[in-house]
Coordinates of C-alpha atoms in Angstrom, one line a residue:
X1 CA 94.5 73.3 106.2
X2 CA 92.2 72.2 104.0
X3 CA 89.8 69.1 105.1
X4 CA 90.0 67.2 102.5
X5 CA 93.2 67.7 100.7
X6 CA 96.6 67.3 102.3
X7 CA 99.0 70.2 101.5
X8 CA 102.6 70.7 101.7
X9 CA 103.7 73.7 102.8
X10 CA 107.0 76.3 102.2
X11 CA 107.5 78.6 105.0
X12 CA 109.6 82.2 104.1
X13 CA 109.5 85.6 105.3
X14 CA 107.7 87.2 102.5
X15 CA 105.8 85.8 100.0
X16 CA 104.5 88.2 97.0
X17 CA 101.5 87.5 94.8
X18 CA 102.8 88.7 91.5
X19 CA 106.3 89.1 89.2
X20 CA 104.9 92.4 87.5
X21 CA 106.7 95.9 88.2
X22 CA 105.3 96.3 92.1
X23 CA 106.3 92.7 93.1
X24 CA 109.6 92.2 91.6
X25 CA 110.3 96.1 92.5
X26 CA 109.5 94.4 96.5
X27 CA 111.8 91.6 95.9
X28 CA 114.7 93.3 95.0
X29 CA 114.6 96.0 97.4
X30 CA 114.3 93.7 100.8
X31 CA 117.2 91.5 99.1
X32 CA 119.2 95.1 98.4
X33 CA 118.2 96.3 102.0
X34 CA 117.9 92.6 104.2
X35 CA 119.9 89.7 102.4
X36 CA 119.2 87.1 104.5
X37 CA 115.6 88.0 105.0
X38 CA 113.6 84.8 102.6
X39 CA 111.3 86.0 99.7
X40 CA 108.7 84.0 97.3
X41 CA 107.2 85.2 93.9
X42 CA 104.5 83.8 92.3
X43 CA 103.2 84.1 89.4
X44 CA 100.2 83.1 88.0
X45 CA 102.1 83.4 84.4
X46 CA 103.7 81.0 82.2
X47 CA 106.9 83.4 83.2
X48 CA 107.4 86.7 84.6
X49 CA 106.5 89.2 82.0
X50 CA 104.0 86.9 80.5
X51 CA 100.6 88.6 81.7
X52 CA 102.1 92.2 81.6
X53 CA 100.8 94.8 79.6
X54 CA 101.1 98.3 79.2
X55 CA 101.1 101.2 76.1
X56 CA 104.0 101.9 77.4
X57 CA 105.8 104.8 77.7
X58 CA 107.4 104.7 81.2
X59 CA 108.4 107.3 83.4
X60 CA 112.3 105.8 84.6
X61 CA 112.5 107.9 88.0
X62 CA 111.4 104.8 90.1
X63 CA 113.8 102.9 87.8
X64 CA 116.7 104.8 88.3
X65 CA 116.4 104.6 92.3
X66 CA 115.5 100.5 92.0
X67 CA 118.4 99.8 89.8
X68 CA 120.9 103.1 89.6
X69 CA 123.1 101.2 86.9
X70 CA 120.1 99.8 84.5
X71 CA 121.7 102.8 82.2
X72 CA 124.6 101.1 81.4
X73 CA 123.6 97.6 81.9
X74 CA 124.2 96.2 77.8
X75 CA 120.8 94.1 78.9
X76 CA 119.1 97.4 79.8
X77 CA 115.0 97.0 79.3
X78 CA 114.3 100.4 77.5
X79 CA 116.6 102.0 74.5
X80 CA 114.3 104.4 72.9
X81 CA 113.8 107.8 74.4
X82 CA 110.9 110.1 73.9
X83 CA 112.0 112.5 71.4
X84 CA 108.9 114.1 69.7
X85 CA 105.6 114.8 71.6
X86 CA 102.2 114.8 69.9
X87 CA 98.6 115.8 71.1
X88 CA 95.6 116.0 68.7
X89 CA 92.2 116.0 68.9
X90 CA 89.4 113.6 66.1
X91 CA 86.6 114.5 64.5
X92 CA 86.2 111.6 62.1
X93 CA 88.2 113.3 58.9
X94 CA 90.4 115.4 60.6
X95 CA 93.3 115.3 63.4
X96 CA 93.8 118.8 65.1
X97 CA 96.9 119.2 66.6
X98 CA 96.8 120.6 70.4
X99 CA 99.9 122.6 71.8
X100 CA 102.3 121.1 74.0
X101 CA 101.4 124.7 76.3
X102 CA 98.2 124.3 76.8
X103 CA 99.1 121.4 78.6
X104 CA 100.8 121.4 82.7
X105 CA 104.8 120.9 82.7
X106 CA 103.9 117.5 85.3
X107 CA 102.2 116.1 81.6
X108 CA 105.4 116.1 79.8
X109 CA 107.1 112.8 78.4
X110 CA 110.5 114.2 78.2
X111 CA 113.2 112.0 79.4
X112 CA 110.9 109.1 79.4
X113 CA 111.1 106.1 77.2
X114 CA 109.0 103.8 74.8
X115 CA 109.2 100.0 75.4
X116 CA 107.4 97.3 76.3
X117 CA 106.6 96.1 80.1
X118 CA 107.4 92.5 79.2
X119 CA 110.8 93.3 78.9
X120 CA 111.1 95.4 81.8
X121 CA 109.3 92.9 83.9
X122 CA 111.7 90.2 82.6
X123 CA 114.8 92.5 82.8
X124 CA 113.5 92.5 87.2
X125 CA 112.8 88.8 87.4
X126 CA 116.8 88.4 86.3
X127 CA 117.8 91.3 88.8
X128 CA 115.6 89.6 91.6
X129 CA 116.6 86.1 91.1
X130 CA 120.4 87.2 91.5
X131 CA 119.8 88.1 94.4
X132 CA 118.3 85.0 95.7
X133 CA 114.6 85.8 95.2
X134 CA 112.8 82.4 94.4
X135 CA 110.0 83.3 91.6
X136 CA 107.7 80.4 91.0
X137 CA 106.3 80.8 87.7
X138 CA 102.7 79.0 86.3
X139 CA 101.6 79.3 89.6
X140 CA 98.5 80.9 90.6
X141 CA 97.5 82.1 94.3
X142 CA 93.9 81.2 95.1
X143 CA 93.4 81.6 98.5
X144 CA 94.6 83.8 101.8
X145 CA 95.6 81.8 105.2
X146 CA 94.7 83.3 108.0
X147 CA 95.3 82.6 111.8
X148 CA 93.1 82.1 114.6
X149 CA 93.2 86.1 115.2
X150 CA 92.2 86.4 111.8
X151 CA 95.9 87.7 110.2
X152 CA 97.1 87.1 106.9
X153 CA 99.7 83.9 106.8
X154 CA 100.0 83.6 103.5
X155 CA 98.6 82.2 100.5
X156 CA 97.4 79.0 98.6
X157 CA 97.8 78.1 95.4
X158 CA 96.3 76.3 92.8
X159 CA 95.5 72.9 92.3
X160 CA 96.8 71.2 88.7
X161 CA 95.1 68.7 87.0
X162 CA 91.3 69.0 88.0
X163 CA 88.8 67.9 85.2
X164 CA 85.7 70.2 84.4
X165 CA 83.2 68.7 86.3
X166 CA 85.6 68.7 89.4
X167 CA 87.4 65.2 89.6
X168 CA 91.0 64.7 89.7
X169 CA 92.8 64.0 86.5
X170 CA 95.8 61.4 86.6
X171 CA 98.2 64.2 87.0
X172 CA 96.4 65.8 89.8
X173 CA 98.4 67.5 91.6
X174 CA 96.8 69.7 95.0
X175 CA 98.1 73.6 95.4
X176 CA 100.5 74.4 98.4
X177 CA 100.2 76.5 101.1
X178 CA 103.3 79.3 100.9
X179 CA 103.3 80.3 104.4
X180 CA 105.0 84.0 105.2
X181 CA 104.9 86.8 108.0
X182 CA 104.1 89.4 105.1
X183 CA 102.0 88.5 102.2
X184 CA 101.9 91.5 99.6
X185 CA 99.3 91.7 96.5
X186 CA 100.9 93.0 93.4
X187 CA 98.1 91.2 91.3
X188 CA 97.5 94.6 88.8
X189 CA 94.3 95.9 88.3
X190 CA 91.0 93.9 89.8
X191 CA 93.4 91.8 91.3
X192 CA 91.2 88.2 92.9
X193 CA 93.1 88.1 95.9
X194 CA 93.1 91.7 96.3
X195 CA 89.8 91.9 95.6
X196 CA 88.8 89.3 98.6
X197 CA 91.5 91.1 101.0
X198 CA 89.4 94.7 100.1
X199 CA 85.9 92.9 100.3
X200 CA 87.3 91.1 103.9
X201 CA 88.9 93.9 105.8
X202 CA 86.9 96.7 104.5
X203 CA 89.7 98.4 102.9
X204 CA 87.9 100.8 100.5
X205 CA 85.4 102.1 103.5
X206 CA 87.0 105.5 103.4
X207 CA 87.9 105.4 99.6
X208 CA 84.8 104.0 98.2
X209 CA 84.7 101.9 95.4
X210 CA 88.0 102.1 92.5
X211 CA 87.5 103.3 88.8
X212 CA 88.7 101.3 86.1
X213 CA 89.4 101.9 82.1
X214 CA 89.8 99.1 79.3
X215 CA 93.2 99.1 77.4
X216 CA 93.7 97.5 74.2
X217 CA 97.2 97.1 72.6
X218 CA 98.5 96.4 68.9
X219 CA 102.1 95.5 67.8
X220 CA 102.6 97.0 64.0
X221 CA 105.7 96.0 62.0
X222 CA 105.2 99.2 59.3
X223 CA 107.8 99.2 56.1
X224 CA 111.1 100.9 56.5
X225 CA 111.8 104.4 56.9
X226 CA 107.6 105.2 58.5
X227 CA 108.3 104.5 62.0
X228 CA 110.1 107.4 63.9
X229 CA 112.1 106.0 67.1
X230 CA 110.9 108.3 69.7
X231 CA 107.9 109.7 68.6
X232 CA 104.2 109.6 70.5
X233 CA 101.2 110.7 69.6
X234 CA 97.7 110.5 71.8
X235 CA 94.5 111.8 70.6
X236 CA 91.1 112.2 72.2
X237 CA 87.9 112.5 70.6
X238 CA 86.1 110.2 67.7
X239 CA 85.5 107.5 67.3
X240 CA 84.0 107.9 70.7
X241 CA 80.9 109.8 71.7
X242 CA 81.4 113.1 74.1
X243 CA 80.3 111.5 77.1
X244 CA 82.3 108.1 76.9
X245 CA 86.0 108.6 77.8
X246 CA 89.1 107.4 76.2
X247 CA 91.8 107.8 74.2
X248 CA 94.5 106.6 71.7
X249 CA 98.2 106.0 71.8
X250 CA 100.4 105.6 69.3
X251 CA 104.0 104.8 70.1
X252 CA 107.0 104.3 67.5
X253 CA 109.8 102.2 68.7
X254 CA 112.7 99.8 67.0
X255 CA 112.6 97.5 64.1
X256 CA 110.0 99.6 62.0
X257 CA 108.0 98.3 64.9
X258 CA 104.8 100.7 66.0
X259 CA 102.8 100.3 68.8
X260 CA 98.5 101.5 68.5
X261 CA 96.8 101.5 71.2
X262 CA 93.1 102.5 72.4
X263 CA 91.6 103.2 76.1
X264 CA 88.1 103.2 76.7
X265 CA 86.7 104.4 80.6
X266 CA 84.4 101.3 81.9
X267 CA 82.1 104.2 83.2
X268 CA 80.5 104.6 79.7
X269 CA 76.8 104.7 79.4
X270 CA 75.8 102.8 76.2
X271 CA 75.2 98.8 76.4
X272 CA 75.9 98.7 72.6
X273 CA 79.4 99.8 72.7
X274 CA 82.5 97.7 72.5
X275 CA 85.5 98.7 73.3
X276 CA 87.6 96.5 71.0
X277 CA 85.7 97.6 67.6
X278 CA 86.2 101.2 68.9
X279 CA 89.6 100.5 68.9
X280 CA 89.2 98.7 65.6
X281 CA 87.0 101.6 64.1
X282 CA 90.0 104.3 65.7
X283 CA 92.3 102.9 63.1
X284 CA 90.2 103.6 60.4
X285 CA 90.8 107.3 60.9
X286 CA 92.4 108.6 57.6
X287 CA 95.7 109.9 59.6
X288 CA 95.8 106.0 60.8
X289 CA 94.9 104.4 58.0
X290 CA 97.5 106.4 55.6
X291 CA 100.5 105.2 59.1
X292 CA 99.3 101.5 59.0
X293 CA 99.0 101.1 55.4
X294 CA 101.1 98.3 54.0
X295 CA 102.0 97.3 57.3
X296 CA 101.2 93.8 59.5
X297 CA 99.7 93.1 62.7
X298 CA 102.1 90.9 64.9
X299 CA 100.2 91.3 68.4
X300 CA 97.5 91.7 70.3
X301 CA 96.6 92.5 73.9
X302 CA 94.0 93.4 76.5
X303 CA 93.7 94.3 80.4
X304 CA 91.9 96.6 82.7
X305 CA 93.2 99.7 84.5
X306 CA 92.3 101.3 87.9
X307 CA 91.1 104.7 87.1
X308 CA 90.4 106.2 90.4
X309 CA 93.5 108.1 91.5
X310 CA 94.1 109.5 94.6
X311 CA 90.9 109.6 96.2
X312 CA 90.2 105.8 95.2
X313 CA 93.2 104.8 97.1
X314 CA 92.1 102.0 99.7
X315 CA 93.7 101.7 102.9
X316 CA 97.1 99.6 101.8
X317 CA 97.6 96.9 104.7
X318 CA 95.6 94.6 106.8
X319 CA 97.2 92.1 109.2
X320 CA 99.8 90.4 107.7
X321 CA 99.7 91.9 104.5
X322 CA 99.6 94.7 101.8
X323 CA 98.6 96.2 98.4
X324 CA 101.1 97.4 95.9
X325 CA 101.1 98.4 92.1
X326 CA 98.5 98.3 90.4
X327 CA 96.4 96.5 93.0
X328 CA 96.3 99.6 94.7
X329 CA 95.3 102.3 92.1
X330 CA 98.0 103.7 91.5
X331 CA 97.9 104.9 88.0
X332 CA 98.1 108.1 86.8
X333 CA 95.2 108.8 85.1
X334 CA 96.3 111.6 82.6
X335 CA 99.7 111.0 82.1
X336 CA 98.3 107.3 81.4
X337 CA 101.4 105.8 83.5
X338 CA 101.1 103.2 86.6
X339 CA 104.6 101.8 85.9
X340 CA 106.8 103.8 87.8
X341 CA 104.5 103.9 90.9
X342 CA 104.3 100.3 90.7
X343 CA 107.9 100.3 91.2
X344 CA 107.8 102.9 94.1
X345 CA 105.1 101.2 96.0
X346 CA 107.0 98.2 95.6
X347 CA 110.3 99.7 97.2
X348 CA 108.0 101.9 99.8
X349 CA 106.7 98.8 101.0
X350 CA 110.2 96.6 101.3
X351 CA 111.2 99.3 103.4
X352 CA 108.3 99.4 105.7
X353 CA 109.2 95.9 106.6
X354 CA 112.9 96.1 106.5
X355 CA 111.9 98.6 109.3
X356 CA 110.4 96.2 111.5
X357 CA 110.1 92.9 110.2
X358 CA 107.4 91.6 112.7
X359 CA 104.8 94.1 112.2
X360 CA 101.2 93.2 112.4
X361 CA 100.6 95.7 110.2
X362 CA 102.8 98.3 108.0
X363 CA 101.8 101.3 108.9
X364 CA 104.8 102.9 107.6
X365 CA 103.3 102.0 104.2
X366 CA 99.9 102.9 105.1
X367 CA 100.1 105.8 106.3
X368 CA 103.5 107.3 104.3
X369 CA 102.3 106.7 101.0
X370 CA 100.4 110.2 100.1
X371 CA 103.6 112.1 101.9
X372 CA 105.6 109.8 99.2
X373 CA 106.7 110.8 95.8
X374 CA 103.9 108.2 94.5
X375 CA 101.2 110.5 96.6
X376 CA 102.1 114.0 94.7
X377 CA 102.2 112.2 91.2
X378 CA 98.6 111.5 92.2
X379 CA 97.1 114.4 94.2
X380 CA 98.0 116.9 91.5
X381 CA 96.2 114.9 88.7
X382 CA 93.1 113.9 91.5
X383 CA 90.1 115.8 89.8
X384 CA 90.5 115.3 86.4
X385 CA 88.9 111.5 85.7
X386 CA 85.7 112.8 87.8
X387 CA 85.3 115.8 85.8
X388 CA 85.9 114.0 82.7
X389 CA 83.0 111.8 83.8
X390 CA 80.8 114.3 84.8
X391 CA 81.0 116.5 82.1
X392 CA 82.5 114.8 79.1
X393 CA 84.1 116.1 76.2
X394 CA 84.8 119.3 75.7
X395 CA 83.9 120.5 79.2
X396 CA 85.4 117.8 81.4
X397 CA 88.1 117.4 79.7
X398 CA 89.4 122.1 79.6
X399 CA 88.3 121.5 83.7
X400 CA 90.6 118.8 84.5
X401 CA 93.7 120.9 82.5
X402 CA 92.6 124.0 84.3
X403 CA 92.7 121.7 87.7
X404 CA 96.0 120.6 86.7
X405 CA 97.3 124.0 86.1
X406 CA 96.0 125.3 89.3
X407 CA 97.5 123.0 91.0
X408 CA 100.7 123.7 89.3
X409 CA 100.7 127.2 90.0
X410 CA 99.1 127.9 92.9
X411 CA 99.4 124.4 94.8
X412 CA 95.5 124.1 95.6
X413 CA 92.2 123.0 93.0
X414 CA 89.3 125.1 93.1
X415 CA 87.5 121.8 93.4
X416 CA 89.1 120.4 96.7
X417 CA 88.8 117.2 96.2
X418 CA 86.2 115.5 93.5
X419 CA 84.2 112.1 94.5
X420 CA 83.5 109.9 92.1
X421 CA 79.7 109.2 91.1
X422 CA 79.2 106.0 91.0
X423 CA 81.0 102.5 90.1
X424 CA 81.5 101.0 86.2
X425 CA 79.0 98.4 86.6
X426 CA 76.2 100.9 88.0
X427 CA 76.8 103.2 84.6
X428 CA 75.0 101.2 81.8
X429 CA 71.8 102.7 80.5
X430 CA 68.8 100.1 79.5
X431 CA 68.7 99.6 75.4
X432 CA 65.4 101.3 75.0
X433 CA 67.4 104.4 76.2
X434 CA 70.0 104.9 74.0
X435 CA 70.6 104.7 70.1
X436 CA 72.3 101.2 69.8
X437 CA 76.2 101.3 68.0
X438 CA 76.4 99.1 64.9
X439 CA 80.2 98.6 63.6
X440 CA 81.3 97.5 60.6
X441 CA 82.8 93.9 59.6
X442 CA 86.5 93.3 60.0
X443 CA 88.3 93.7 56.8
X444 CA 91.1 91.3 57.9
X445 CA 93.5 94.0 56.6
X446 CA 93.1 97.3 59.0
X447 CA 90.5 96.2 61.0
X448 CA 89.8 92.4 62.7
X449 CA 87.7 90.2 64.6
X450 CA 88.5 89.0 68.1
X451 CA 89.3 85.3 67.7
X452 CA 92.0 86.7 65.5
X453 CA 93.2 88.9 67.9
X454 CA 93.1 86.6 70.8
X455 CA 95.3 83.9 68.9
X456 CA 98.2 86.7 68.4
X457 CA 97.8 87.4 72.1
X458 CA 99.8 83.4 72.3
X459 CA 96.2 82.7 74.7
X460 CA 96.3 79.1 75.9
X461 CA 94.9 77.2 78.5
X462 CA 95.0 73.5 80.1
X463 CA 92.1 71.5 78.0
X464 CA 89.5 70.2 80.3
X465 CA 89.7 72.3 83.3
X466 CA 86.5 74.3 85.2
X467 CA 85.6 77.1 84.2
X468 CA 87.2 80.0 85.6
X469 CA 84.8 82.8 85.4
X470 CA 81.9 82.5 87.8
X471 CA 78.6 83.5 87.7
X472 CA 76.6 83.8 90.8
X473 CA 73.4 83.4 89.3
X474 CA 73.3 81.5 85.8
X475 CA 69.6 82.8 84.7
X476 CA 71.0 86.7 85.3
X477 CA 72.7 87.1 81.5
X478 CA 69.4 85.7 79.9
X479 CA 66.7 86.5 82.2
X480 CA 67.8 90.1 82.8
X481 CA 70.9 91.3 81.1
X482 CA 70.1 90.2 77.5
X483 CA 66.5 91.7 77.8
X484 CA 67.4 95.1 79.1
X485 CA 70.8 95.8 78.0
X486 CA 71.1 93.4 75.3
X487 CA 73.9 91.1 77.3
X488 CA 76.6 93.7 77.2
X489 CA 79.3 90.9 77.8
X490 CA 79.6 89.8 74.8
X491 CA 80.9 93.1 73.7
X492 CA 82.8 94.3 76.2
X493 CA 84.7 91.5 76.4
X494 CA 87.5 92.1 74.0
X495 CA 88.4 88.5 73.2
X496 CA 85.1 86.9 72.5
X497 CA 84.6 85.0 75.5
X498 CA 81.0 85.4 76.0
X499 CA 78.2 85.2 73.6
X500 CA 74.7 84.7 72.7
X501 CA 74.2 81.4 70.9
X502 CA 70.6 79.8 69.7
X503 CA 69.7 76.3 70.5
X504 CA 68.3 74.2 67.5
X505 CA 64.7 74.8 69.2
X506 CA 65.2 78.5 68.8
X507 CA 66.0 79.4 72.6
X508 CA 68.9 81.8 73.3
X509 CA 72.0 79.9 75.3
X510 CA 74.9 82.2 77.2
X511 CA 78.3 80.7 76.0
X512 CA 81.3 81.3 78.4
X513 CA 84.1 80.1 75.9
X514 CA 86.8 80.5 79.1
X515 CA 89.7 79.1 76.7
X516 CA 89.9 82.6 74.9
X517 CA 89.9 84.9 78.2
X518 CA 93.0 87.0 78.0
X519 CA 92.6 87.7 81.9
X520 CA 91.9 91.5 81.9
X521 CA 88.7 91.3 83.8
X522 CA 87.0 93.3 82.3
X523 CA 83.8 91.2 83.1
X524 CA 84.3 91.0 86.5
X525 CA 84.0 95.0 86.9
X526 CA 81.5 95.8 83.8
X527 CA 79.0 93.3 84.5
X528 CA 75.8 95.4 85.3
X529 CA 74.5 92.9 88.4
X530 CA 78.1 92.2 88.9
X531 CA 77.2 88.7 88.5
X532 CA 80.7 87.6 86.9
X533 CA 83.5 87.0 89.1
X534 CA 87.1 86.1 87.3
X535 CA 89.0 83.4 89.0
X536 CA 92.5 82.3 88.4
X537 CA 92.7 79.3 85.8
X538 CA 95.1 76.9 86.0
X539 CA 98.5 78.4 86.0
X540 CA 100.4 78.8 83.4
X541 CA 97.0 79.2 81.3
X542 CA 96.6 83.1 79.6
X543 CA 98.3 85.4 77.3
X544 CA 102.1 85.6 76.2
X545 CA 102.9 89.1 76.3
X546 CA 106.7 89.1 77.3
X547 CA 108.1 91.2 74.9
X548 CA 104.7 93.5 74.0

């Protein structure tokens, strides 16, 4: 209880920190297995669906075993069927097409299907409400309860109405405590409660530290008869260097709608890059600019993703709780998919504690999870994000298809088992070592700035409230950062929330302009000192991506 403010509390069985894939997945598998058993969702979101993003083509296995009739539900989440398969490689004039067969069977997209994770998401809050699951939207989870012996009792969440400078507003209201035997984070990547519950238990002792990638996301409305329904298309290659890893996607869905995409790995090397003009830049690419042409950009997203695979993993419960979904790692780095294990871990988990309900921990979870069908997905794909790191493009990226096909064929890597080097924020190099990036302005047609981008992203939050993104030390981005790597924040940030401004005596200020963070934390894993840490805002505050 806090000592100072007074807090109602809710008491239930299970409380989930959450309403993406892995937390609504939970939900509606301990309502489908246990009825009576009590379950809150909340979501930091103005509704479920709201903060989730993804390319996405999705991989329906986890899907079909969730929800066995979503098929023939007339309010199914996803329509459009891969149909047509494309691979290429960029130099900056030219697209060269790669095979489908130089490429492992476990990399095909057949029977999967283009969408967006909005509507999925959205399509599970329904299915989980239904059966009495309470989802409390706008509602972010702050804090962990713990008991005496030090287990997890739940959460707390945030208070509403608190001024900048830390007084209560008229309509201050204090956050409650949501009190449960089994608290599970389903927070997605870089998670803030997940990262405490890592950083507290010592989680990732074994695992070491999680890898993470930017992804960047554009809705296209093209004229008639250009888009293809079914059709993808990923490339690798320019605009990017060959040691900075990444990758396009380009999706073609309904309505002469087309979704562009661009990944970038948060392990490159060079301060001067920025992922969101790479992605700009990408579109400039004569096969992309002849696609977009006469076409209008309708939407605009950003978030991290866990890059670390198998051997990233942390260990998945403490007492009293769990990780799930993308909280977790459990994204398939190649394939570019998370969704479907999301899903899995969420159902893997609900069954742990159907089980036995009054577990300290779930070791069931814990411990079944490589055995699982969520554990092969990932062991067979393990090596190829650390060679890609290692050795770049072309090299990495011919050893981490070999890897695959050995492991295909033979069941076994030549490699064993691949470490990574080192985390993100450790990767930057100092300015005077590399040859700094200079991109071109925005023509406001093709290519666009970041405030622009952030206002299609439907990014609001509550006037007046502190700032959510903390720094531990405010003389690190001036004192250190901007000298040696030129303060990399302000362009790897991908909706302009940081910059370097001057005072009218000519001295340099570091801006935080919080009210345009799209919350994909980028900053909180980049940052060089990892002097940035992202907190929840108020809730309710963020992107509106349901739909995207």
């Amino acid at each position: 209880m806090d000592e100072v403010t007074q807090r109602d509390h809710v008491t239930c069985d299970v409380v989930i920190v959450g309403a993406g894939p892995a937390g609504l997945a939970a939900a509606i598998r301990l309502k489908q297995r246990a009825a009576d058993i009590s379950v809150i969702v909340v979501e930091k979101g103005a509704e479920p669906g709201a903060h989730s993003l993804s390319g996405m083509v999705m991989d329906p296995s986890a899907l079909d075993t969730l929800v066995p009739d979503w098929r023939s539900d007339p309010d199914r989440p996803l329509t459009i069927e891969v149909t047509q398969d494309h691979f290429a490689f960029l130099t900056s004039g030219r697209a060269i097409p790669l095979p489908e067969k130089l490429f492992p069977p476990l990399m095909s997209n057949k029977g999967c299907f283009i969408g967006s994770l909005g509507t999925v998401v959205t399509y599970l809050a329904k299915k989980a409400e239904d059966l009495g699951v309470d989802i409390y939207p706008a509602i972010a989870a702050t804090e962990l309860l713990f008991d005496a012996a030090g287990r997890v009792t739940g959460i707390v969440t945030g208070d509403m109405g608190v001024n900048k400078d830390g007084t209560h507003s008229k309509n201050y209201t204090p956050g409650m405590e949501l009190r449960a035997r089994h608290t599970l984070l389903a927070e997605g990547a870089r998670g803030s409660l997940s990262k405490i519950a890592i950083a507290h238990f010592g989680l990732d002792a074994q695992s070491g530290f999680q890898k993470f990638g930017t992804g960047l996301k554009e809705v296209w409305e093209l004229p008639p008869g250009r888009v293809v329904p079914g059709r993808i298309a990923h490339t690798l290659g320019w605009p990017l260097d060959r040691k900075t890893g990444g990758g396009s996607f380009v999706y073609h869905g309904q309505g002469n709608l087309l979704t562009v995409g661009f990944v970038v790995h948060l392990d490159y090397q060079n301060p001067t890059l920025s992922p969101f003009d790479e992605f700009q830049r990408f579109k400039t690419h004569p096969s992309m600019r002849a696609l977009l042409d006469g076409g209008r950009r309708i939407a605009y997203g950003a978030r991290a993703l866990t890059e670390g695979g198998w051997q990233a993993v942390p260990r998945l419960t403490f007492p009293g709780g769990a990780l799930i979904g993308c909280a977790a790692g459990f994204m398939n780095v190649p394939r570019i998919k998370g969704s479907h294990n999301a899903i899995a871990s969420g159902m893997q988990v609900a069954d742990a504690i159907v089980a036995d309900p009054d577990a300290v921990e779930l070791t069931a979870w814990r411990d079944g999870w490589q055995d699982s069908p969520i554990g092969r997905d990932l062991f067979a794909v393990r090596n190829v994000k650390p060679l890609w790191s290692r050795h770049g493009l072309p090299t990495g990226v011919a050893l981490g298809a070999a890897d695959m096909w050995c492991h295909t064929l033979f069941g076994k890597s030549p490699f064993g088992t691949l470490r990574h080097d080192k985390p993100d924020w450790a990767s930057l190099r100092p300015l005077a070592e590399v040859t700094p990036i200079t991109y071109p302005k925005p023509d406001h047609v093709l290519t666009f700035d970041r405030l622009s981008s952030v206002f299609l992203s439907g990014t609001t939050h509550a006037e007046n409230q502190p700032c959510h993104l903390k720094l531990a030390d405010p003389a690190v981005p001036l004192a250190r950062n901007l000298p040696l790597y030129g303060e990399p924040a302000r362009l790897y940030c991908p909706a302009g929330v940081y910059e370097i401004a001057k005072l009218p005596d000519g001295t340099d200020s570091f801006v935080i302009n919080a009210q345009n963070c799209v919350h994909c934390k980028t900053c909180d894993i980049k940052d060089p000192d990892q002097n940035i840490t992202w907190t929840p805002p108020e809730g309710g505050g963020g992107p509106i991506y349901a739909g995207m």
